[in-house]
mmCIF file of C-alpha atoms and ligand atoms in Angstrom:
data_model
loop_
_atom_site.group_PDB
_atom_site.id
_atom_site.type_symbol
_atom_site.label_atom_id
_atom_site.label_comp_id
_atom_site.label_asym_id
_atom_site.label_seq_id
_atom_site.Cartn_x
_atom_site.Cartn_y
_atom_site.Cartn_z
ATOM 1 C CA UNK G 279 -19.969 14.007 -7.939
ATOM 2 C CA UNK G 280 -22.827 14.396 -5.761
ATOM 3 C CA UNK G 281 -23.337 12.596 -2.669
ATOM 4 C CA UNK G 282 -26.425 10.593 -4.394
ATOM 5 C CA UNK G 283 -23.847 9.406 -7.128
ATOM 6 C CA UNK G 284 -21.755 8.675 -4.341
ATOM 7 C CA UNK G 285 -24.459 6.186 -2.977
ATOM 8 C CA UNK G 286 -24.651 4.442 -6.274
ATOM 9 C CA UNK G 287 -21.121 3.386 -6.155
ATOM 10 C CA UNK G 288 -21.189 -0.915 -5.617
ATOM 11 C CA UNK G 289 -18.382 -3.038 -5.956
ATOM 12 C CA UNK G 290 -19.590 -3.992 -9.508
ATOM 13 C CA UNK G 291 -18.240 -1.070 -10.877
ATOM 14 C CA UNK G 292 -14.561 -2.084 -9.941
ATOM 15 C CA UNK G 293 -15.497 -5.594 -12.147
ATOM 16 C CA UNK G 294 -12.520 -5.383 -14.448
ATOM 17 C CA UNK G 295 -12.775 -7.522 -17.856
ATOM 18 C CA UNK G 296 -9.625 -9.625 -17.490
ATOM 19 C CA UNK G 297 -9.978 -12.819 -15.084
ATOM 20 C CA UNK G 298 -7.115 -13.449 -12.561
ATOM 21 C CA UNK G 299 -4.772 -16.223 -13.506
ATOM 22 C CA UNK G 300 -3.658 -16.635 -9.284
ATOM 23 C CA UNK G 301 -3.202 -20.010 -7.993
ATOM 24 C CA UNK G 302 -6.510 -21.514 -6.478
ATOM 25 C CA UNK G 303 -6.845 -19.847 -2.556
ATOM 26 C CA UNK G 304 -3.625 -17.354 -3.798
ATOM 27 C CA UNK G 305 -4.374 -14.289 -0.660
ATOM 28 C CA UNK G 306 -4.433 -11.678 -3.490
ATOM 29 C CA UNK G 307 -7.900 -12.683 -4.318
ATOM 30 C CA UNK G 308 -8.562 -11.099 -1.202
ATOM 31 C CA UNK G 309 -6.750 -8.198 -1.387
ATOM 32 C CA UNK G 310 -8.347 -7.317 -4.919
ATOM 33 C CA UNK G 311 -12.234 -7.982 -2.968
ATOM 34 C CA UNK G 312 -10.950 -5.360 -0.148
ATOM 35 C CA UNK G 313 -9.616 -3.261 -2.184
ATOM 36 C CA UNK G 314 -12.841 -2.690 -4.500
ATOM 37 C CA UNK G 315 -14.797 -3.216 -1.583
ATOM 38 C CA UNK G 316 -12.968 -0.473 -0.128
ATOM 39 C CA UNK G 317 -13.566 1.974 -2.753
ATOM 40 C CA UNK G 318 -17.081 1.206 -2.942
ATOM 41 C CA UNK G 319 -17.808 1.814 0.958
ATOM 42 C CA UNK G 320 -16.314 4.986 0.442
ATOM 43 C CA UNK G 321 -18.587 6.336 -2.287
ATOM 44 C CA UNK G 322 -15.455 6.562 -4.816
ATOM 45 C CA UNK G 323 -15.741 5.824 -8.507
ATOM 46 C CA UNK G 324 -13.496 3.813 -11.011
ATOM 47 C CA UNK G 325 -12.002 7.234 -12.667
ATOM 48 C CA UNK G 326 -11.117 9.077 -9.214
ATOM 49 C CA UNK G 327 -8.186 6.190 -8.352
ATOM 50 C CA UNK G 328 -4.855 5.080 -9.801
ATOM 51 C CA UNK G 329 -3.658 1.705 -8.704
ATOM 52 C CA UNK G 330 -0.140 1.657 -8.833
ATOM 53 C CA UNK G 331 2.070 -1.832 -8.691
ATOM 54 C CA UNK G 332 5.525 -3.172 -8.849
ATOM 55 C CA UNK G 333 6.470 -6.418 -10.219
ATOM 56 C CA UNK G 334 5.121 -9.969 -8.702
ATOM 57 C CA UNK G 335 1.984 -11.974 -8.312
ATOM 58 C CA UNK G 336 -0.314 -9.584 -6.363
ATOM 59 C CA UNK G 337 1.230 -6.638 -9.080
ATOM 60 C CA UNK G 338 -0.847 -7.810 -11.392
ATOM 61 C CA UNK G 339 -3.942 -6.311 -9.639
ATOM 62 C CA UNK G 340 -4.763 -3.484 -11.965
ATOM 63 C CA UNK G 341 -5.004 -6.113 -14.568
ATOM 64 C CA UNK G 342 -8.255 -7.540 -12.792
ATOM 65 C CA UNK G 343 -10.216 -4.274 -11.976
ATOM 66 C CA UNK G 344 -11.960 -1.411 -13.518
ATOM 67 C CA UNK G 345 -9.404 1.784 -12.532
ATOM 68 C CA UNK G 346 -6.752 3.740 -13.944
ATOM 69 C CA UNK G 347 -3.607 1.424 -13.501
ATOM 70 C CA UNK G 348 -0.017 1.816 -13.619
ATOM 71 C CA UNK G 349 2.259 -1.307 -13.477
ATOM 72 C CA UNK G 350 5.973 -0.049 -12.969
ATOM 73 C CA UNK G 351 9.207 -1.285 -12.175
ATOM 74 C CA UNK G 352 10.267 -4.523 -9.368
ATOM 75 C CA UNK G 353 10.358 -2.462 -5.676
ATOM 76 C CA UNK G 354 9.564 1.571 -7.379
ATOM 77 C CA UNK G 355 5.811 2.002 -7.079
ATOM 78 C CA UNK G 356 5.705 4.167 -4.562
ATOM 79 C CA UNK G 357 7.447 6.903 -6.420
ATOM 80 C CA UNK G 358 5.975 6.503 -9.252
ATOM 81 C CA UNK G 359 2.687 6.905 -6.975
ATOM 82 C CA UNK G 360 4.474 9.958 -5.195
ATOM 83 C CA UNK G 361 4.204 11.248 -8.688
ATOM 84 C CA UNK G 362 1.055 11.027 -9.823
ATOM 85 C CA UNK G 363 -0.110 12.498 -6.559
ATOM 86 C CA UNK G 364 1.850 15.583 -6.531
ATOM 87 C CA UNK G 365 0.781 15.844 -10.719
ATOM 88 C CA UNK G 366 -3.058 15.422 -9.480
ATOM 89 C CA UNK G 367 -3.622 15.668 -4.965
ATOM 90 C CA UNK G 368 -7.227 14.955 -6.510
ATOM 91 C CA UNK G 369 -6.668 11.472 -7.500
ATOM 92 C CA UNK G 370 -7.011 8.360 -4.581
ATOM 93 C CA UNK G 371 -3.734 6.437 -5.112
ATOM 94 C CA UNK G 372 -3.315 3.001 -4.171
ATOM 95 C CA UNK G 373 -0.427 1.352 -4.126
ATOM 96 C CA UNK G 374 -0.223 -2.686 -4.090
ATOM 97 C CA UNK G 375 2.989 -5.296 -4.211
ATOM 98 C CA UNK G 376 4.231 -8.184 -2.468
ATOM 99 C CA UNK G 377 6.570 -8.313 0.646
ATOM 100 C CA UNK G 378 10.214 -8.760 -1.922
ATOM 101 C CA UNK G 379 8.447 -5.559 -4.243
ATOM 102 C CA UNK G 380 7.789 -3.449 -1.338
ATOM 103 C CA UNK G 381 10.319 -4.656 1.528
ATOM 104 C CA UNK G 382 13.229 -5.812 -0.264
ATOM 105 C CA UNK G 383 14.068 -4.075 -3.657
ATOM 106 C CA UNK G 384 11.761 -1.294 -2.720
ATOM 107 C CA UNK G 385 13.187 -1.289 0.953
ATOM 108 C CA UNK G 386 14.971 2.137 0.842
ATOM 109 C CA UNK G 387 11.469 3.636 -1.205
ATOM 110 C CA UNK G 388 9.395 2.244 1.443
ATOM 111 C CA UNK G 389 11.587 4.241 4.114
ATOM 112 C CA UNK G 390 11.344 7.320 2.509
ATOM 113 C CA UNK G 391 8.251 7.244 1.274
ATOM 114 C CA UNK G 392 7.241 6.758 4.695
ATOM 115 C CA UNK G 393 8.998 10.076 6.032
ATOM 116 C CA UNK G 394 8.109 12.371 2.710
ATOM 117 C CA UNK G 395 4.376 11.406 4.054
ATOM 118 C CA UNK G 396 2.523 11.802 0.203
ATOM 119 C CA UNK G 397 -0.944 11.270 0.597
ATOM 120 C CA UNK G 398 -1.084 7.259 -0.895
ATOM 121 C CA UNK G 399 -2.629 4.439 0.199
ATOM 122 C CA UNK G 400 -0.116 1.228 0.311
ATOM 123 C CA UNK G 401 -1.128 -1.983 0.829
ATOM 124 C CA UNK G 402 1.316 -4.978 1.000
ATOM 125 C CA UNK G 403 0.583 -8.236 0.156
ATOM 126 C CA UNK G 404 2.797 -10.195 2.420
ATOM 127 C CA UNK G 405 3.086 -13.838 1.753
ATOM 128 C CA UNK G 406 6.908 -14.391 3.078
ATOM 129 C CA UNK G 407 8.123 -15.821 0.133
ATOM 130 C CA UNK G 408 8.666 -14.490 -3.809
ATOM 131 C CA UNK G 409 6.061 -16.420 -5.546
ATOM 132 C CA UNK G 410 6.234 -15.214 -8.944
ATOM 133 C CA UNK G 411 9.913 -16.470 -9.369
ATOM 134 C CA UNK G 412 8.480 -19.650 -7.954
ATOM 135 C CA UNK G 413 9.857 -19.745 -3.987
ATOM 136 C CA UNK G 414 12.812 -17.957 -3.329
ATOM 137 C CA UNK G 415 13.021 -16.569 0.394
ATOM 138 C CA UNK G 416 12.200 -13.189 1.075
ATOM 139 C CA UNK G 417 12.585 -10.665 3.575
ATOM 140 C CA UNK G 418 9.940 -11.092 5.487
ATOM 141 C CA UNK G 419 10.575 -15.143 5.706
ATOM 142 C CA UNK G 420 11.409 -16.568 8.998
ATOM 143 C CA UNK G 421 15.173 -17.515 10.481
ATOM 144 C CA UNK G 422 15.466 -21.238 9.135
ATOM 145 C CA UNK G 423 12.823 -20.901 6.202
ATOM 146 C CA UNK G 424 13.808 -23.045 3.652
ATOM 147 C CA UNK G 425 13.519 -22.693 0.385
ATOM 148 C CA UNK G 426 14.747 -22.990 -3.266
ATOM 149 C CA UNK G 427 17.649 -19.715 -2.754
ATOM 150 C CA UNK G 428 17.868 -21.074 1.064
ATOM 151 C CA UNK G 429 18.183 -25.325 0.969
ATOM 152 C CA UNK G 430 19.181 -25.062 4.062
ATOM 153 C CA UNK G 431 17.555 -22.659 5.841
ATOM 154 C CA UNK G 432 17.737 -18.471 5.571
ATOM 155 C CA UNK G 433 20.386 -17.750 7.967
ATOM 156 C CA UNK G 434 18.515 -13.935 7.771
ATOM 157 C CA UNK G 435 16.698 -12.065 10.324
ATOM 158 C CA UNK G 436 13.463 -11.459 8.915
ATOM 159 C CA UNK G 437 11.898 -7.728 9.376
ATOM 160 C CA UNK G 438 9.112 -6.635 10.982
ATOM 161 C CA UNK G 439 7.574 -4.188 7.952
ATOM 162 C CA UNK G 440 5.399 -2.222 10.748
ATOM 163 C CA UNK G 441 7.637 -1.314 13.104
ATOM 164 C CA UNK G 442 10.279 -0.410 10.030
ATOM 165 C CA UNK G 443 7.389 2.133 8.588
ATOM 166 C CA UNK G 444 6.633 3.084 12.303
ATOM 167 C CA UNK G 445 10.060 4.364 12.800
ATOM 168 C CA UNK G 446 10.240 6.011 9.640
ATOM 169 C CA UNK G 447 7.873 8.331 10.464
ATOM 170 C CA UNK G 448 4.515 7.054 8.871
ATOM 171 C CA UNK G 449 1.066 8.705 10.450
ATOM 172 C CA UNK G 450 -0.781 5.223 9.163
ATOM 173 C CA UNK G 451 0.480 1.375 10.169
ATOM 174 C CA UNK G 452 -1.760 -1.266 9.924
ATOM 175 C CA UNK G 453 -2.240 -5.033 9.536
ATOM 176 C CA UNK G 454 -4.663 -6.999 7.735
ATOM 177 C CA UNK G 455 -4.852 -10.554 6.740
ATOM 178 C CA UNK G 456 -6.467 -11.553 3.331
ATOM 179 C CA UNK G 457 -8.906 -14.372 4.572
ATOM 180 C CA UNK G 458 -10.809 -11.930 6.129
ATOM 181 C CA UNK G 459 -11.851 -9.827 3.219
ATOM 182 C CA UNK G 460 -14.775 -7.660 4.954
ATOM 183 C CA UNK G 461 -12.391 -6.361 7.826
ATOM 184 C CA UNK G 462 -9.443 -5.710 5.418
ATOM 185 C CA UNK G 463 -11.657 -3.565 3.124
ATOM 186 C CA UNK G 464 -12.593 -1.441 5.897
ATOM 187 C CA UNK G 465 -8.751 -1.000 7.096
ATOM 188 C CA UNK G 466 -7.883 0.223 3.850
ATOM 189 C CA UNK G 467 -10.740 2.559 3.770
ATOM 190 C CA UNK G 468 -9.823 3.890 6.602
ATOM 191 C CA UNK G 469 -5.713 3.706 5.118
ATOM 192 C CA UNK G 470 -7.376 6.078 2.300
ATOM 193 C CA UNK G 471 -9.533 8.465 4.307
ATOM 194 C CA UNK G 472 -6.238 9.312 6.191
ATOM 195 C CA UNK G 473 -4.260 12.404 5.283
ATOM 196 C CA UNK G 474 -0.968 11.197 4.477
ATOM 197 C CA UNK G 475 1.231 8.186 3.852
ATOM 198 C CA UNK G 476 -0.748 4.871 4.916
ATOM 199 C CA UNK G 477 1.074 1.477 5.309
ATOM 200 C CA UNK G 478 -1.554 -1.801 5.332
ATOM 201 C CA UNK G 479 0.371 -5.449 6.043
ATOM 202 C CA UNK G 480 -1.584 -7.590 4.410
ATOM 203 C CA UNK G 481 -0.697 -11.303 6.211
ATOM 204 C CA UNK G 482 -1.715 -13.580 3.087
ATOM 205 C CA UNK G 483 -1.078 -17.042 2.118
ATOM 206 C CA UNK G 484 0.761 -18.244 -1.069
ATOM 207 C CA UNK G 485 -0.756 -21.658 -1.622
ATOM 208 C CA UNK G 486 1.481 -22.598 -3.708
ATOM 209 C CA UNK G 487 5.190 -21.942 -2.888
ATOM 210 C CA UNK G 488 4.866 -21.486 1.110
ATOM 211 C CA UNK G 489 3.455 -24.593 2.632
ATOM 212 C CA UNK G 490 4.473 -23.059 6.386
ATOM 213 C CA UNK G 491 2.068 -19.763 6.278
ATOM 214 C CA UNK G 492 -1.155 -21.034 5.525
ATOM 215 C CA UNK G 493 -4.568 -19.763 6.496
ATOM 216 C CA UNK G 494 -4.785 -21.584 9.684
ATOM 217 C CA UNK G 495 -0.898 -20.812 10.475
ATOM 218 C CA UNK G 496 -2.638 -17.031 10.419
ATOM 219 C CA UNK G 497 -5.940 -17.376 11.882
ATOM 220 C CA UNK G 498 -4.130 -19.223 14.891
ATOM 221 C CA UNK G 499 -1.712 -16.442 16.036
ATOM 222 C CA UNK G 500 -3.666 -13.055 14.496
ATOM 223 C CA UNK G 501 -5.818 -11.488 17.281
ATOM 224 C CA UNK G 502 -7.765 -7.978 16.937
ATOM 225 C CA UNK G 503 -5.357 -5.159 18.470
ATOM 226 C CA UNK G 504 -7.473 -2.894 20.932
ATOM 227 C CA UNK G 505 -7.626 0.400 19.583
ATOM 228 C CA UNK G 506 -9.028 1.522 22.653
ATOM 229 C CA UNK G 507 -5.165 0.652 24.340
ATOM 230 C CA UNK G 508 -4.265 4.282 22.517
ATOM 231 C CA UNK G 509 -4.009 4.079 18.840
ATOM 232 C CA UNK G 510 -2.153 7.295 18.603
ATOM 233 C CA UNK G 511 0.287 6.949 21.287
ATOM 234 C CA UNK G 512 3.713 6.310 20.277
ATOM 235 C CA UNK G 513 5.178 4.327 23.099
ATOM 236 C CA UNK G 514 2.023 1.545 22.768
ATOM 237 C CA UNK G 515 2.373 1.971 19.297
ATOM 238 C CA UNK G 516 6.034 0.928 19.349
ATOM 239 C CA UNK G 517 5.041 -2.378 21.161
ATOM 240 C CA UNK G 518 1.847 -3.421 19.052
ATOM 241 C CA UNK G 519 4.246 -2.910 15.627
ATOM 242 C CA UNK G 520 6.734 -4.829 16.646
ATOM 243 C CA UNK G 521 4.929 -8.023 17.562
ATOM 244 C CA UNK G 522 5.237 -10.591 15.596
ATOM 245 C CA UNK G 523 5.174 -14.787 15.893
ATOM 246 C CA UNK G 524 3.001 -16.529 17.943
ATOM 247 C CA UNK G 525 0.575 -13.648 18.930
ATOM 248 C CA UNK G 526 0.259 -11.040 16.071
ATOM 249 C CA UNK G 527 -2.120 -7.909 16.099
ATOM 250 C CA UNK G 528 -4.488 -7.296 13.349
ATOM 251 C CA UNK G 529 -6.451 -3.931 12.542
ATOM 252 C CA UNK G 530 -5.244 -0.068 13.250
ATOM 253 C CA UNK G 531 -1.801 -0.166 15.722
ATOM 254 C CA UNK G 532 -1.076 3.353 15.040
ATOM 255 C CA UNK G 533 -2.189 6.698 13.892
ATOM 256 C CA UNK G 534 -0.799 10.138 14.764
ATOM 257 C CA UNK G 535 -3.184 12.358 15.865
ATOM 258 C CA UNK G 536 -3.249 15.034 14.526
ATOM 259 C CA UNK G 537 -1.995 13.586 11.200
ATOM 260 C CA UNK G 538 1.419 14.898 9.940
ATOM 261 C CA UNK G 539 1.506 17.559 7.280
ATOM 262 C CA UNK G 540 1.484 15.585 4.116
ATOM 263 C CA UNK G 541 4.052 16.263 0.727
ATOM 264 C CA UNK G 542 1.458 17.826 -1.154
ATOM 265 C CA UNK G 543 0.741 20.200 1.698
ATOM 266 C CA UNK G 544 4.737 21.572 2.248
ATOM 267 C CA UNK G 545 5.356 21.705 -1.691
ATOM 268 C CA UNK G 546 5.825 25.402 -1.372
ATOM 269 C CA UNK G 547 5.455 25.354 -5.363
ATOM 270 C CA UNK G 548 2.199 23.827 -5.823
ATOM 271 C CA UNK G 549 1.074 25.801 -2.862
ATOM 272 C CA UNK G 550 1.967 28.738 -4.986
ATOM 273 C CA UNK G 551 0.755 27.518 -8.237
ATOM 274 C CA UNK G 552 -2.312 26.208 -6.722
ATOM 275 C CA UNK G 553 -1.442 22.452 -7.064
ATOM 276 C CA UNK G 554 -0.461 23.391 -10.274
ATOM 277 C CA UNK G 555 2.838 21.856 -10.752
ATOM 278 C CA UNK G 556 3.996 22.888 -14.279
ATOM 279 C CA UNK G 557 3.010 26.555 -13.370
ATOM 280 C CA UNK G 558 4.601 25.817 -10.435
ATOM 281 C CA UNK G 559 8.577 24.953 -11.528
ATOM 282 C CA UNK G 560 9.777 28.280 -13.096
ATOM 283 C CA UNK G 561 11.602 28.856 -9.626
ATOM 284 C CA UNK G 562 8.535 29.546 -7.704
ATOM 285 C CA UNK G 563 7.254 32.232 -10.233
ATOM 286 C CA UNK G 564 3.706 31.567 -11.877
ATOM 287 C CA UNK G 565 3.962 34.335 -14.081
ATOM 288 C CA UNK G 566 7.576 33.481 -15.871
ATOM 289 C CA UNK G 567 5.756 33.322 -20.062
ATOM 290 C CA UNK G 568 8.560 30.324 -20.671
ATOM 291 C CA UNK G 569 6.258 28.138 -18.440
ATOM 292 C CA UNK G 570 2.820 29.014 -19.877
ATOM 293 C CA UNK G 571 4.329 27.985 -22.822
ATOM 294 C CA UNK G 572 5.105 24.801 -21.760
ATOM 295 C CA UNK G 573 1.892 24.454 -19.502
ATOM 296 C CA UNK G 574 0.237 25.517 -23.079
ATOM 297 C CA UNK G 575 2.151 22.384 -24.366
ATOM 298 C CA UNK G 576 1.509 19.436 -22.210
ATOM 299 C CA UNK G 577 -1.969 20.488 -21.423
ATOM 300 C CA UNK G 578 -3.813 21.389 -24.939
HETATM 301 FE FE1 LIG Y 604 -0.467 -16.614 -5.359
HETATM 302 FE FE2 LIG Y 604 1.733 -17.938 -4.731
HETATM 303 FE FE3 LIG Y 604 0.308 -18.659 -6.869
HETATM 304 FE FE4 LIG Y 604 1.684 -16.384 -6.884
HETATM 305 S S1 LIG Y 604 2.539 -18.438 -6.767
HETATM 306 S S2 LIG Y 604 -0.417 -16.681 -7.604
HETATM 307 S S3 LIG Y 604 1.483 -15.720 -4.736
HETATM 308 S S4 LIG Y 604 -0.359 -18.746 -4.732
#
């Protein structure tokens, strides 16, 4: 595409043809604003990105915009979005669930996902509680939350999701929080214009089911993180990722510079095959007729 096409590219053209059926105020109208409004600030159109979801509320994104979409299994988007990135490096790949999708039965994904360091985009919409099964505590729900699988309070630690990607080795953790649409698109743009494995918190409000984490419950403890405090250090990283209660940073809290070599890049086979990655599977040998066979096969 050229860079005038580029310029062309509004948020209209993410308009997909199916309205949402989310709870008035539900945070994942947010997240589906930033995330076209993402797209669109970076010049990229409809057919260059695959959304990829789990199972909940917020997975029914791809439903609601104009991209290619792939709803998969509770807690395994991210490698079915490893995947599709390592099938085509060219595509943007997005991936967006809900705090039990992504942190709880996706909690050992998340981990190595975050290591392996594929080139996706993952944005979490974290509302504390499992709204789609209509309340159950979650993992990211406080000590004492109570709730319909908790009448008397979780007797759980709840985790911090940044500082558990932080330590896994991901090059990209951020925070966002879905009332402030604007400023979250533009911290997942900058989640897809970096090379590697990006994690995005998304702090958003179920209207619904969690009466405790409202808007307001947000807006009073989130404050902007300084970026200027060394983004890419590892020891102030370590502190801003880990905050969390009454004071909780918002925006970029840490990004490795220079970025980590991603999957894509150390996949000695599509190296060799040229990101090619049927050519690339006969043991590291192109040329091997069995696999232009099968190339001939999946790709005619
Ligand atoms: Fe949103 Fe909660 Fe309603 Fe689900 S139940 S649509 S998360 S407000």
């Amino acid at each position: 595409m050229t860079t005038e096409t580029r310029e062309r590219i509004d948020i209209s053209m993410f308009e997909g043809h199916v309205k949402p059926t989310w709870c008035p105020g539900c945070g994942d109208f947010g997240v589906l604003n930033a995330v076209k409004g993402a797209l669109a600030e970076l010049g990229i159109a409809p057919h260059e990105v695959l959304v990829v979801t789990g199972i909940g509320c917020g997975s029914k994104l791809p439903d609601y915009m104009l991209a290619y979409g792939l709803l998969t299994l509770h807690g395994r988007p991210l490698p079915f979005a490893t995947g599709a990135k390592l099938a085509n490096p060219d595509l943007h790949v997005i991936v967006v669930d809900g705090d039990g999708d992504a942190y709880g039965i996706g909690g050992n994904h998340l981990i190595h996902t975050a290591r392996r360091n594929p080139n996706i985009t993952h944005v979490v919409e974290n509302n504390q509680v499992y709204g789609l099964t209509k309340g159950q505590y979650s993992p990211t729900s406080e000590h004492g939350y109570v709730s319909k699988t908790s009448p008397r309070g979780s007797i759980e630690q709840a985790i911090t999701p940044t500082a558990l990607t932080f330590a896994s080795g991901a090059g990209f953790v951020a925070r966002g929080f879905a009332g402030a649409p604007k400023d979250l698109a533009s911290l997942i743009a900058r989640g897809i214009e970096h090379p590697g494995y990006a994690h995005i918190d998304v702090m958003q409000p179920c209207t619904t089911f969690n009466k405790i984490n409202t808007y307001d419950w947000y807006r009073e403890r989130g404050y902007e993180s300084d970026e200027a405090a060394g983004v890419s250090d590892r020891v102030e990283a370590w502190d801003r990722v880990q905050q969390w209660g009454d004071r909780i940073p918002l925006g970029l809290l840490y990004q490795a510079d220079p970025p980590n070599p991603t999957y894509e890049q150390q996949m000695a086979a599509l190296q060799e095959a040229e990101m090619n990655p049927v050519a690339g599977t006969a043991e590291h040998d192109p040329l091997d007729p069995r696999y232009d066979a099968l190339k001939r096969r999946l790709f005619s």
